[in-house]
PDB file of N, CA and C in Angstrom:
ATOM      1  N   UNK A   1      56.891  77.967 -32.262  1.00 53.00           N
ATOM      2  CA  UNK A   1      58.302  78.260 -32.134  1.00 53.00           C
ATOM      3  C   UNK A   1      58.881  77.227 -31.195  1.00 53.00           C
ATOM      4  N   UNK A   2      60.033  76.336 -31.593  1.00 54.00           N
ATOM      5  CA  UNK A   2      60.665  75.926 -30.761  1.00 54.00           C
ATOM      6  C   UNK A   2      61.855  75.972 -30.523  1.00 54.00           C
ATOM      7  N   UNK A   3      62.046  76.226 -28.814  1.00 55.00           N
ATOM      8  CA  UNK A   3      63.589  76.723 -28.560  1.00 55.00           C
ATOM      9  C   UNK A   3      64.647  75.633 -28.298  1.00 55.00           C
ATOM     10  N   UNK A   4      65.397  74.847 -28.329  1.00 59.00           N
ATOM     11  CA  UNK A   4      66.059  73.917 -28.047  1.00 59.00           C
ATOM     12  C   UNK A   4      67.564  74.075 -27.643  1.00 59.00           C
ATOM     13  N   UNK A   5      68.091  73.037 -26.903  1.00 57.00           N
ATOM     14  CA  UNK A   5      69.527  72.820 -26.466  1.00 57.00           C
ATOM     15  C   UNK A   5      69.945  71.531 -26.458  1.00 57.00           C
ATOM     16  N   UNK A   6      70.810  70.548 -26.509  1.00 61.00           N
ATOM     17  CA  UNK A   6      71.450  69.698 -26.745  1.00 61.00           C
ATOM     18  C   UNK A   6      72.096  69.283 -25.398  1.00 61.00           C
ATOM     19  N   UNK A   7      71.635  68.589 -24.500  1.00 57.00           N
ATOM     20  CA  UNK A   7      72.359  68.299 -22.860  1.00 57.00           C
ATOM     21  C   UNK A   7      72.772  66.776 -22.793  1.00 57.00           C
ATOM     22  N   UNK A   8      73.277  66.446 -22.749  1.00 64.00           N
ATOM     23  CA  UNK A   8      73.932  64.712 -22.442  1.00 64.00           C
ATOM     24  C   UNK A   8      72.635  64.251 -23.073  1.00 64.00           C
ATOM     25  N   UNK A   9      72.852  64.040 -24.731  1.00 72.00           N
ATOM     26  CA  UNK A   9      72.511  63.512 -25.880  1.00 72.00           C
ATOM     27  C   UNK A   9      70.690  63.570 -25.676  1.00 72.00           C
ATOM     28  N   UNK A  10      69.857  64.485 -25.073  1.00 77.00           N
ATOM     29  CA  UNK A  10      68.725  64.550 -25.457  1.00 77.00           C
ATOM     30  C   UNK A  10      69.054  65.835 -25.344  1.00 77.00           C
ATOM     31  N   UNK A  11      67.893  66.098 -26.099  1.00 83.00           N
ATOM     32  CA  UNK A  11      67.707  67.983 -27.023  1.00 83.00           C
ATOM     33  C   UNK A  11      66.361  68.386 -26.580  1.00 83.00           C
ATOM     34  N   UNK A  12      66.578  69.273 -25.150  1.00 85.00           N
ATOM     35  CA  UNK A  12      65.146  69.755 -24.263  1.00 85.00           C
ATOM     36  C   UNK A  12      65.176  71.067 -25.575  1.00 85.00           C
ATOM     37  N   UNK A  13      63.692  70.768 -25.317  1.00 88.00           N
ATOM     38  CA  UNK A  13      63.034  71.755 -26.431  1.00 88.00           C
ATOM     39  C   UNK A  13      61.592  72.418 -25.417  1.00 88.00           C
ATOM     40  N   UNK A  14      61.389  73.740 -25.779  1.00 90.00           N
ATOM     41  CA  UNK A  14      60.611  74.715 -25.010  1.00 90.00           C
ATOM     42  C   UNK A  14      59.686  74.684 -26.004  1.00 90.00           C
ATOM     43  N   UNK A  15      58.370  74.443 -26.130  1.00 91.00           N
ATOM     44  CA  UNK A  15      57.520  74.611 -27.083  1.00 91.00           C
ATOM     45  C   UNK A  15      57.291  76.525 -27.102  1.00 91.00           C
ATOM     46  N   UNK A  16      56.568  77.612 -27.631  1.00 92.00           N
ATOM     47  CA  UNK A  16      56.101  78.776 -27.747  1.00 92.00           C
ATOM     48  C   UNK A  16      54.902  78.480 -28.430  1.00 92.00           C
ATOM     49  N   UNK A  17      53.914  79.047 -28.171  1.00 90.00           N
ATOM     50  CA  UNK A  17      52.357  79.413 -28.234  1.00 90.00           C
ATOM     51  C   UNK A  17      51.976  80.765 -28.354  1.00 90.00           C
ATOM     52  N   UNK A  18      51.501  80.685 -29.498  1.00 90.00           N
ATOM     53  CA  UNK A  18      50.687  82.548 -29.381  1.00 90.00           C
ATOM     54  C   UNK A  18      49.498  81.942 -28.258  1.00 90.00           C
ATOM     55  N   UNK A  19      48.204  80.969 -28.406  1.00 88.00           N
ATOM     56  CA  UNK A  19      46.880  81.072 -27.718  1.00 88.00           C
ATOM     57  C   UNK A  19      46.846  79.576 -27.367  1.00 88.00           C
ATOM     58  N   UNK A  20      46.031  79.330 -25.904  1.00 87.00           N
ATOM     59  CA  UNK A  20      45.969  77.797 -25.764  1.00 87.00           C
ATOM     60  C   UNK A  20      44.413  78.314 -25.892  1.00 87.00           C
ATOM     61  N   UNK A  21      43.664  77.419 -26.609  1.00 85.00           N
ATOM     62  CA  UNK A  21      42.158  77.147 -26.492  1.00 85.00           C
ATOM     63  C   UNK A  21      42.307  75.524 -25.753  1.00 85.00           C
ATOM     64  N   UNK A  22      42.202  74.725 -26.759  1.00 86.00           N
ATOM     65  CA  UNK A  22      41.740  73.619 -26.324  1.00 86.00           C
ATOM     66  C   UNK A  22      43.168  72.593 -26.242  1.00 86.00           C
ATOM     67  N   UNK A  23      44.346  73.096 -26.821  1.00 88.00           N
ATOM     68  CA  UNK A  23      45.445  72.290 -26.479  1.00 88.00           C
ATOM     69  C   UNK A  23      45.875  71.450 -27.827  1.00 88.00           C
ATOM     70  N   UNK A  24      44.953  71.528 -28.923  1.00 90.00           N
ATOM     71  CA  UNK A  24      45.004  71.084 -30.482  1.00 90.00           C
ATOM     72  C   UNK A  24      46.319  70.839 -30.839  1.00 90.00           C
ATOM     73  N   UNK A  25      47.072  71.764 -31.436  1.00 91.00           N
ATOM     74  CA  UNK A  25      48.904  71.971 -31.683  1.00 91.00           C
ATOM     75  C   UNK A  25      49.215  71.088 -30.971  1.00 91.00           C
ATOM     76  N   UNK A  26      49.182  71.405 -29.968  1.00 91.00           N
ATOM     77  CA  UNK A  26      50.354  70.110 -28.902  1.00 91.00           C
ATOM     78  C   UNK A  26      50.022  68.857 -28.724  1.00 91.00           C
ATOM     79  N   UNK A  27      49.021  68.296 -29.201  1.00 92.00           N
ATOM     80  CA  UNK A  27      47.875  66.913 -29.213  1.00 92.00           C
ATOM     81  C   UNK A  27      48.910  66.789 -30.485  1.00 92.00           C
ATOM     82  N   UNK A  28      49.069  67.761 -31.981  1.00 93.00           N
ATOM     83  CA  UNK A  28      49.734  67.350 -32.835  1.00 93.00           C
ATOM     84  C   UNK A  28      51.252  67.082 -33.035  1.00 93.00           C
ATOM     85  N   UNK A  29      52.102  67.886 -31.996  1.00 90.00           N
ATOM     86  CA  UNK A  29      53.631  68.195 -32.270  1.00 90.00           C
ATOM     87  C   UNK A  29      53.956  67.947 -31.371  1.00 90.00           C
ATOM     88  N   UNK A  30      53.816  67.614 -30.024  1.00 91.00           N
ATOM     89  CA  UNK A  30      54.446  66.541 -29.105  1.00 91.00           C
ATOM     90  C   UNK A  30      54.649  65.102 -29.533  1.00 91.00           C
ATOM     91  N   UNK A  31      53.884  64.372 -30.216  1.00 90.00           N
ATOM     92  CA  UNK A  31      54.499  63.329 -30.697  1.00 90.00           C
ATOM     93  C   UNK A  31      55.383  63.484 -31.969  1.00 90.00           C
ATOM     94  N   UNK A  32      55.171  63.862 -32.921  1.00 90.00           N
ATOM     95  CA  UNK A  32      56.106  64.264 -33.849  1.00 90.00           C
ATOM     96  C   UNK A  32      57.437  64.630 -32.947  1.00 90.00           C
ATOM     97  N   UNK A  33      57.900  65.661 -32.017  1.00 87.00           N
ATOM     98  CA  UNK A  33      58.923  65.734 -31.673  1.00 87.00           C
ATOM     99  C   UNK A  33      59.599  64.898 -31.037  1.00 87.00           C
ATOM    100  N   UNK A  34      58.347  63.867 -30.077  1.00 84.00           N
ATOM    101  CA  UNK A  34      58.947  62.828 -29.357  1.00 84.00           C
ATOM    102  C   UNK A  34      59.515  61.997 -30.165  1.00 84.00           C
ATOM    103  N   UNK A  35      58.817  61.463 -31.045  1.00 87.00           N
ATOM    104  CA  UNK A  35      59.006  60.129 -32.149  1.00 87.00           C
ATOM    105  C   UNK A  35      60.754  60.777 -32.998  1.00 87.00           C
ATOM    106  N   UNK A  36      61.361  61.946 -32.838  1.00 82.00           N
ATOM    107  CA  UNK A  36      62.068  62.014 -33.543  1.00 82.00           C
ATOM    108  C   UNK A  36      64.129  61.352 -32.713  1.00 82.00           C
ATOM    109  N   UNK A  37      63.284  60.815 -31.149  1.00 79.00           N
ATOM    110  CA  UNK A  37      64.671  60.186 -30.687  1.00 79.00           C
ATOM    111  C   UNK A  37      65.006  60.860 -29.113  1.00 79.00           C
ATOM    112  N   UNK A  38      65.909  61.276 -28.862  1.00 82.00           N
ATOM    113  CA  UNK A  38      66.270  61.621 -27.482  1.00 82.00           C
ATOM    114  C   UNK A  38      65.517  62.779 -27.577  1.00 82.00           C
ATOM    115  N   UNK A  39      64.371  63.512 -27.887  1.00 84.00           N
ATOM    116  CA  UNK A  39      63.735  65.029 -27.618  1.00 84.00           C
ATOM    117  C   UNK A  39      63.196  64.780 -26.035  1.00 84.00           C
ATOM    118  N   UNK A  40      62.993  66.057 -25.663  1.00 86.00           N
ATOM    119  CA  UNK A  40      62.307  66.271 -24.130  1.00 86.00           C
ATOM    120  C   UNK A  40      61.923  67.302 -24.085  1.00 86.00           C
ATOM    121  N   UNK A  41      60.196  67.433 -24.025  1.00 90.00           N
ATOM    122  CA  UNK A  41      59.679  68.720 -23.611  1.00 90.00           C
ATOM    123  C   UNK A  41      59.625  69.224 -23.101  1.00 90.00           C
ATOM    124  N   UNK A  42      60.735  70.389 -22.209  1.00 89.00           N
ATOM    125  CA  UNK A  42      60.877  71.240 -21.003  1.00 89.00           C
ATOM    126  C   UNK A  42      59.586  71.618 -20.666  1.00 89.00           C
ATOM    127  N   UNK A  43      58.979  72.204 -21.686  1.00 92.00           N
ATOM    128  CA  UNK A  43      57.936  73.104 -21.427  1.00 92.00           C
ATOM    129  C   UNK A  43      57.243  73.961 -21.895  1.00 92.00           C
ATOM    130  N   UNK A  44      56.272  74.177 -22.175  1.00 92.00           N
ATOM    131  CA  UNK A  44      55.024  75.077 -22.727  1.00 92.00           C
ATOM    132  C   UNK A  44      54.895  76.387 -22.568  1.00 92.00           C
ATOM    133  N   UNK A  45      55.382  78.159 -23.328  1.00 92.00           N
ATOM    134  CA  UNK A  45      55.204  78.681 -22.701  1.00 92.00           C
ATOM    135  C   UNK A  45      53.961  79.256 -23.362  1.00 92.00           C
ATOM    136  N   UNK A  46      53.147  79.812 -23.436  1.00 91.00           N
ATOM    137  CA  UNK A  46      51.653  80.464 -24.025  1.00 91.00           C
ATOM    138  C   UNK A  46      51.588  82.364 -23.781  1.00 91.00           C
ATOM    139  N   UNK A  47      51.415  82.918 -24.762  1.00 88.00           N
ATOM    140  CA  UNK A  47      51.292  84.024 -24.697  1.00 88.00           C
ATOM    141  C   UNK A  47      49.867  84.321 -24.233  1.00 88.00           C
ATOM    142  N   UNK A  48      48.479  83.799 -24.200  1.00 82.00           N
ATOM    143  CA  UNK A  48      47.351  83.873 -24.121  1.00 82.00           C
ATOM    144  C   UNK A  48      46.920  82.764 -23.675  1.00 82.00           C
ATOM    145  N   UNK A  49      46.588  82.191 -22.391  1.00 80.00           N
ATOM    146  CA  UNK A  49      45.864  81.018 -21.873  1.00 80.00           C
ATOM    147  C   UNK A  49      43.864  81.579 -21.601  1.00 80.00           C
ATOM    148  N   UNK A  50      43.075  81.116 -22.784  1.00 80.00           N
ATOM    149  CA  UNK A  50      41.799  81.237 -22.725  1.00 80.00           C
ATOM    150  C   UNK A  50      41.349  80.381 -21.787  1.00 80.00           C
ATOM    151  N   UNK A  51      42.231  79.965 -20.987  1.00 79.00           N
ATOM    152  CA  UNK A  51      41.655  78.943 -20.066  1.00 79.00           C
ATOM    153  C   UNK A  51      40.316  78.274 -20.000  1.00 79.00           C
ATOM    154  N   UNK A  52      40.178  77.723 -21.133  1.00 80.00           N
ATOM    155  CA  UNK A  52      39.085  76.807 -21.390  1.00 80.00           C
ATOM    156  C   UNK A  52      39.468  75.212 -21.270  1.00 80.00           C
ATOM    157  N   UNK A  53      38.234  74.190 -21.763  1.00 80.00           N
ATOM    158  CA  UNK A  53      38.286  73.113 -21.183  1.00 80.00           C
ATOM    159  C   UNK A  53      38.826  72.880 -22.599  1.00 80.00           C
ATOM    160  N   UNK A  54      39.740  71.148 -22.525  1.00 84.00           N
ATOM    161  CA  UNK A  54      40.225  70.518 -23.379  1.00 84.00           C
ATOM    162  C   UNK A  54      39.326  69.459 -24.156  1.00 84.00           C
ATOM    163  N   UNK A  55      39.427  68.710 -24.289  1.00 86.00           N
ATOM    164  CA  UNK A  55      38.984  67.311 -24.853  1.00 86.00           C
ATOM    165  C   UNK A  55      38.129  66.692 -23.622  1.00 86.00           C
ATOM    166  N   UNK A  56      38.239  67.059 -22.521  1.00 85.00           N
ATOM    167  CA  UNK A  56      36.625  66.474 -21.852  1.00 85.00           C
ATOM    168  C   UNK A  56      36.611  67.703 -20.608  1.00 85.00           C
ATOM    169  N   UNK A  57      36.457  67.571 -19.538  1.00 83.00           N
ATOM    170  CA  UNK A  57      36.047  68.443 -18.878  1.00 83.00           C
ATOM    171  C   UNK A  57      37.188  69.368 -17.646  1.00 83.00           C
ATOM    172  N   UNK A  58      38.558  68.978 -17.912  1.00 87.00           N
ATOM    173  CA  UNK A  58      39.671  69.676 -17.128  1.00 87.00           C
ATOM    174  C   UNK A  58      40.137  70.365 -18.286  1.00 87.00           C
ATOM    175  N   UNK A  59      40.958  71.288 -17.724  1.00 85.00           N
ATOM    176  CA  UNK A  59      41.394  72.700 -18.384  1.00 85.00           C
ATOM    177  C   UNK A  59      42.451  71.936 -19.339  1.00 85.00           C
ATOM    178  N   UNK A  60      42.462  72.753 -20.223  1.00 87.00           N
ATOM    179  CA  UNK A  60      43.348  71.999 -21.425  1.00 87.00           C
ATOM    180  C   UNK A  60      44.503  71.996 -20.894  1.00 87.00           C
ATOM    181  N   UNK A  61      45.327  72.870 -19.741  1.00 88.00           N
ATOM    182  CA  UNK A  61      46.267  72.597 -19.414  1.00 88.00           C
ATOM    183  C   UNK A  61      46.980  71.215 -18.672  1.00 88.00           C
ATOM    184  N   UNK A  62      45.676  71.429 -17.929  1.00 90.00           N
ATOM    185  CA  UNK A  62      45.830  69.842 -16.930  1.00 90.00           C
ATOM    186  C   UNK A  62      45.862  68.713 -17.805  1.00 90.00           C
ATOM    187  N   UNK A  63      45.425  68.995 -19.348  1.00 92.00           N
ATOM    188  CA  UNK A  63      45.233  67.321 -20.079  1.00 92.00           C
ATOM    189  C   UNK A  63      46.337  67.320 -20.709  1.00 92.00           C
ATOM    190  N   UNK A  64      47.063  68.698 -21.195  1.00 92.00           N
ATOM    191  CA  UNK A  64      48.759  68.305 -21.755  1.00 92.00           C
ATOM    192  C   UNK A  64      49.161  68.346 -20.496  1.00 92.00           C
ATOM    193  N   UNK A  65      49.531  68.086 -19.401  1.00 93.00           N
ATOM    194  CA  UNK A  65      50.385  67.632 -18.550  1.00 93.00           C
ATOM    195  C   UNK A  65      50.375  66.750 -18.064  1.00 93.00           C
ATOM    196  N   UNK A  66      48.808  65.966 -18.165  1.00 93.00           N
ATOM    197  CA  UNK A  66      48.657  64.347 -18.299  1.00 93.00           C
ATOM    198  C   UNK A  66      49.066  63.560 -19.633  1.00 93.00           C
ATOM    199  N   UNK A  67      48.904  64.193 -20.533  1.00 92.00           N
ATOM    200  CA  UNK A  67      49.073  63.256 -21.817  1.00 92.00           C
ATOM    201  C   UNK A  67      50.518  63.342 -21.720  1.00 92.00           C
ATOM    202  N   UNK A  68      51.265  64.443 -21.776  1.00 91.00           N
ATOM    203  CA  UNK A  68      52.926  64.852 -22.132  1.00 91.00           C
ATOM    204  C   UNK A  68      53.736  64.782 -20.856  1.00 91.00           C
ATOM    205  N   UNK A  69      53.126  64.954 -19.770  1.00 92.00           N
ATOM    206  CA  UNK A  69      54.128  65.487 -18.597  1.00 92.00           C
ATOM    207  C   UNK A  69      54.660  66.789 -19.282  1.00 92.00           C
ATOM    208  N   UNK A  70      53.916  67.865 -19.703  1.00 91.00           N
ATOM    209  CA  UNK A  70      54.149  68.901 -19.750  1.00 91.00           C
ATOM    210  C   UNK A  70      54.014  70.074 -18.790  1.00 91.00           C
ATOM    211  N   UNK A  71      54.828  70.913 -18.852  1.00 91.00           N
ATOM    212  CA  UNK A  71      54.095  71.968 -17.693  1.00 91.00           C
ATOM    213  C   UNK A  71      54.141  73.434 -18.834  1.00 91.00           C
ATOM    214  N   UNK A  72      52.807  73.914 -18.428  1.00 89.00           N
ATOM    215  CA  UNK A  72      53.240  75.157 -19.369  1.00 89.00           C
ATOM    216  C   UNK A  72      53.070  76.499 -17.997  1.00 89.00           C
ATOM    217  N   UNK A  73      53.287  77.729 -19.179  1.00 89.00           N
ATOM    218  CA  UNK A  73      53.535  78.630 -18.161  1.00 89.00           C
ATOM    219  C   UNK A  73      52.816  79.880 -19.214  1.00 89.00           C
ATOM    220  N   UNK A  74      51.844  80.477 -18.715  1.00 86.00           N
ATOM    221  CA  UNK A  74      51.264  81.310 -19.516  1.00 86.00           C
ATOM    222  C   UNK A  74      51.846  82.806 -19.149  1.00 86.00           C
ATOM    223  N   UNK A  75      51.602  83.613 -19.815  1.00 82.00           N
ATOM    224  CA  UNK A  75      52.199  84.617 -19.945  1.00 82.00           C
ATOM    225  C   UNK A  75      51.222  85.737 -19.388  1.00 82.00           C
ATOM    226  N   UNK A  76      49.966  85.667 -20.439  1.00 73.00           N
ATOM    227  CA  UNK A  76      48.657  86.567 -19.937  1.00 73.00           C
ATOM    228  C   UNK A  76      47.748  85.414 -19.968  1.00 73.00           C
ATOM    229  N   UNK A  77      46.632  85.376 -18.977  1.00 69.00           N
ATOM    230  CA  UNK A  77      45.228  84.650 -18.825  1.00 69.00           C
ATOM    231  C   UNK A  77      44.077  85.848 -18.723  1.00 69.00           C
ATOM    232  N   UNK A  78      43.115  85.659 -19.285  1.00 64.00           N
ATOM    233  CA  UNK A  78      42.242  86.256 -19.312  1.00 64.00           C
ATOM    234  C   UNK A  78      41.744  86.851 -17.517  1.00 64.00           C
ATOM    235  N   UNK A  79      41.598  88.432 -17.311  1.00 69.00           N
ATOM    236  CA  UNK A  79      41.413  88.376 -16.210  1.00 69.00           C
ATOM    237  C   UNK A  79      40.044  89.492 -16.452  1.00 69.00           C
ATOM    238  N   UNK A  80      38.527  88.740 -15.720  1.00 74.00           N
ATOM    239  CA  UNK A  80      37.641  89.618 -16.362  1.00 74.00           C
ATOM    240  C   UNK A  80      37.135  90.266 -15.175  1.00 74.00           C
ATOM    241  N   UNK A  81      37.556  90.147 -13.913  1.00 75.00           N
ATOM    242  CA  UNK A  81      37.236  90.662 -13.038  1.00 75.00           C
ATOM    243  C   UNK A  81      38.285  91.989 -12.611  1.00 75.00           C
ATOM    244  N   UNK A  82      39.496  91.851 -12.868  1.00 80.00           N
ATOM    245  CA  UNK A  82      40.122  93.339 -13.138  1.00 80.00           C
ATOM    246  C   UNK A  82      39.596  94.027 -13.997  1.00 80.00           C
ATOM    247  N   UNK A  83      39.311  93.771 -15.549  1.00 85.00           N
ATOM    248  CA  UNK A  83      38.474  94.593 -16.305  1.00 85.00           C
ATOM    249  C   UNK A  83      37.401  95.548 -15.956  1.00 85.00           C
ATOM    250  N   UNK A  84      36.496  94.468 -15.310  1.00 89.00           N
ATOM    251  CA  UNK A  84      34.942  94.603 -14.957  1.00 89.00           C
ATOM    252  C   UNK A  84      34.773  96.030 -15.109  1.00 89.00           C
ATOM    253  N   UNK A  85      34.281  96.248 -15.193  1.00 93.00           N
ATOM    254  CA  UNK A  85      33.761  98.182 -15.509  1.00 93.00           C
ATOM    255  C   UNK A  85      35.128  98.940 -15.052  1.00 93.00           C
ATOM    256  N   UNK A  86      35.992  98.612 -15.272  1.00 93.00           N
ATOM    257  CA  UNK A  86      37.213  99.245 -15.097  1.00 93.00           C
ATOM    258  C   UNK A  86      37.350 100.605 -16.501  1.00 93.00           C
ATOM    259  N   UNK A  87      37.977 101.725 -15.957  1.00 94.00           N
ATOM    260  CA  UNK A  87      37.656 102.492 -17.033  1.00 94.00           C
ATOM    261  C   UNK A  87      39.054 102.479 -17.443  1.00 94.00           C
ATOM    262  N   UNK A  88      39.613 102.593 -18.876  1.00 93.00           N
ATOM    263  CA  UNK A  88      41.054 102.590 -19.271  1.00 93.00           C
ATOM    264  C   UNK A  88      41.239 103.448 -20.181  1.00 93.00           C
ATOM    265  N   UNK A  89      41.709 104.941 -20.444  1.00 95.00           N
ATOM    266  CA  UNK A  89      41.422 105.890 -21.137  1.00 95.00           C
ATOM    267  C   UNK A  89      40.294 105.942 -21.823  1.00 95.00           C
ATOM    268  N   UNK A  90      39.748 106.345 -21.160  1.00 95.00           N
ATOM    269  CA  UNK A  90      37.752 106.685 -21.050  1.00 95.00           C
ATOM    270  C   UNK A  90      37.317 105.611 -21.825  1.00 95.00           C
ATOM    271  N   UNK A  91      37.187 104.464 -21.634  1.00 94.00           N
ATOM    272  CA  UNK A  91      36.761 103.515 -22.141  1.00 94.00           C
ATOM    273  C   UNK A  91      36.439 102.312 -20.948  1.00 94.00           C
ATOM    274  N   UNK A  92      35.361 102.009 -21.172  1.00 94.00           N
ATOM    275  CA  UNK A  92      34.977 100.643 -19.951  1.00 94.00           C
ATOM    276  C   UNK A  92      34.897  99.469 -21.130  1.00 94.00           C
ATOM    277  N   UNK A  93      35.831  98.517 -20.793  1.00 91.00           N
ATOM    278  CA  UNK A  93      35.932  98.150 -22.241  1.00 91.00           C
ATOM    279  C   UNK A  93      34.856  96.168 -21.989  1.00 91.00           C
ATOM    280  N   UNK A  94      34.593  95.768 -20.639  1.00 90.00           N
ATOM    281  CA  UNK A  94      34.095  95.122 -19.975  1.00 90.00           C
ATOM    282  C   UNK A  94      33.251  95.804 -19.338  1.00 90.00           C
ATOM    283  N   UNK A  95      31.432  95.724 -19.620  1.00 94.00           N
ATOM    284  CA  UNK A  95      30.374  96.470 -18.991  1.00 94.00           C
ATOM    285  C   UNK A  95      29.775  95.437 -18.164  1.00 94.00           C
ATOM    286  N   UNK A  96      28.469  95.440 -18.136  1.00 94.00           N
ATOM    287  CA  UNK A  96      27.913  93.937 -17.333  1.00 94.00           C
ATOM    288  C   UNK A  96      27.478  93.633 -18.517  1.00 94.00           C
ATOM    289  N   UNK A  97      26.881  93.747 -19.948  1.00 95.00           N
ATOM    290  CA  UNK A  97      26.280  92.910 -21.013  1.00 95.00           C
ATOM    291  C   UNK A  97      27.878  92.105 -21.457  1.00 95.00           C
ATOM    292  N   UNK A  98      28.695  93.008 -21.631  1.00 92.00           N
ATOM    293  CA  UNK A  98      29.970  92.013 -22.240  1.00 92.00           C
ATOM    294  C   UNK A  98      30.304  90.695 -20.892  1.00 92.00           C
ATOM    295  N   UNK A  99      30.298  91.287 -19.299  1.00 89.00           N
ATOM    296  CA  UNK A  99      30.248  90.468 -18.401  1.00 89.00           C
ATOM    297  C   UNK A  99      29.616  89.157 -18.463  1.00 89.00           C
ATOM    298  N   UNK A 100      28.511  89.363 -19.175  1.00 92.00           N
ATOM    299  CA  UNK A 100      27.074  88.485 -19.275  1.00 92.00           C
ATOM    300  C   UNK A 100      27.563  87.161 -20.560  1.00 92.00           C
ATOM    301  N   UNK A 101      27.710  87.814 -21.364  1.00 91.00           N
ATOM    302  CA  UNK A 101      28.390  87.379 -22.635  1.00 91.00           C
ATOM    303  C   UNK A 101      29.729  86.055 -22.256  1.00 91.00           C
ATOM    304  N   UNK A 102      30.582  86.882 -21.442  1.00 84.00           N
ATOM    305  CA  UNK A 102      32.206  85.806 -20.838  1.00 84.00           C
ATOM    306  C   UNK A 102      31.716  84.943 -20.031  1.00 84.00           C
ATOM    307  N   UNK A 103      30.733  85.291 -19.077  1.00 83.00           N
ATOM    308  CA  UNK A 103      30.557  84.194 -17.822  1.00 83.00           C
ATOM    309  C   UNK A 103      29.510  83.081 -19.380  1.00 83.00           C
ATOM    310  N   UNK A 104      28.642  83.426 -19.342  1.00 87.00           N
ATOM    311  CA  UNK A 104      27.908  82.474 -20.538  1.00 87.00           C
ATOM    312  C   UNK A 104      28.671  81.310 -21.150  1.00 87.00           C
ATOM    313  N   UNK A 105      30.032  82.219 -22.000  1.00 82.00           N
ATOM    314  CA  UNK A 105      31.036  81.225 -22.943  1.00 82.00           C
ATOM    315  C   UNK A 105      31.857  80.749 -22.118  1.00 82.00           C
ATOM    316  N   UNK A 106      31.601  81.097 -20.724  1.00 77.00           N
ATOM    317  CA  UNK A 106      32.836  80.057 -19.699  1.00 77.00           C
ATOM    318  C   UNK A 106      32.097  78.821 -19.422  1.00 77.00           C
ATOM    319  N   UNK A 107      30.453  79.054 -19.214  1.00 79.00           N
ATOM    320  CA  UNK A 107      30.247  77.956 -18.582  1.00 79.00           C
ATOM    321  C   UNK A 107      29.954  77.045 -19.436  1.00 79.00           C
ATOM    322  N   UNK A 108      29.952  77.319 -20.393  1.00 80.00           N
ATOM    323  CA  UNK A 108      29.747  76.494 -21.785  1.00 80.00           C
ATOM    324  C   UNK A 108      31.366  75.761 -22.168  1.00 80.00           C
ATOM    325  N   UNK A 109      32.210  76.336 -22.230  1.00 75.00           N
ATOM    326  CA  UNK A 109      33.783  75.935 -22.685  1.00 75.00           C
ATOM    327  C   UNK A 109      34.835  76.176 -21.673  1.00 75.00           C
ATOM    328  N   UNK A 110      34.285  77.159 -20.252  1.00 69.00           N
ATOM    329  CA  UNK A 110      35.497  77.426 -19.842  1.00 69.00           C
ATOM    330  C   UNK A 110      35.939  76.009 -18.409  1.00 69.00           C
ATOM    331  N   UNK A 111      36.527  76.156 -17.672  1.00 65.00           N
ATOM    332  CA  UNK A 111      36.736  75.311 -16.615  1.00 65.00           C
ATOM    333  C   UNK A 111      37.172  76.547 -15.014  1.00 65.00           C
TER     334      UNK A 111
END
């Protein structure tokens, strides 16, 4: 989704994100929007930041704000330590095997 406005002849545009994994989409449609003339990317907002790593070893966020001068702004980030055996209408929905499972796929993809 993009939101846009028209300010002394460049057109700031807000990118929208359902999920950032690795930052893919915006590797594709930041230049497309740039290449189209006075555009300017206000900014990134993400409904879901998996806060994982990008294309080498910093968080995909930090590499669109090096590649774009983007800043994004996430909405929800994964938080697994509020979860943690937290019970939420009788349900622990994060035990220590699912615990075991997230820390694993972080240190493998996350940052």
């Amino acid at each position: 989704i993009l939101l846009g406005a028209k300010l002394d002849n460049t057109k700031k545009v807000v990118i929208v994100e359902d999920v950032m994994t690795a930052g893919t989409s915006i590797y594709e449609t930041a230049p497309i929007l740039k290449a189209q003339g006075d555009v300017e990317i206000s900014g990134l907002v993400i409904s879901v930041d998996r806060m994982e790593k990008g294309r080498g070893e910093k968080s995909a966020q930090s590499e669109i704000k090096e590649a774009f001068g983007i800043t994004t702004y996430p909405i929800v980030t994964m938080v697994v330590e509020y979860l943690y055996n937290r019970e939420i209408n009788g349900t622990i929905y994060i035990d220590d095997n699912i615990k075991v499972a997230i820390e694993e796929y972080y240190q493998k993809y996350g940052v």
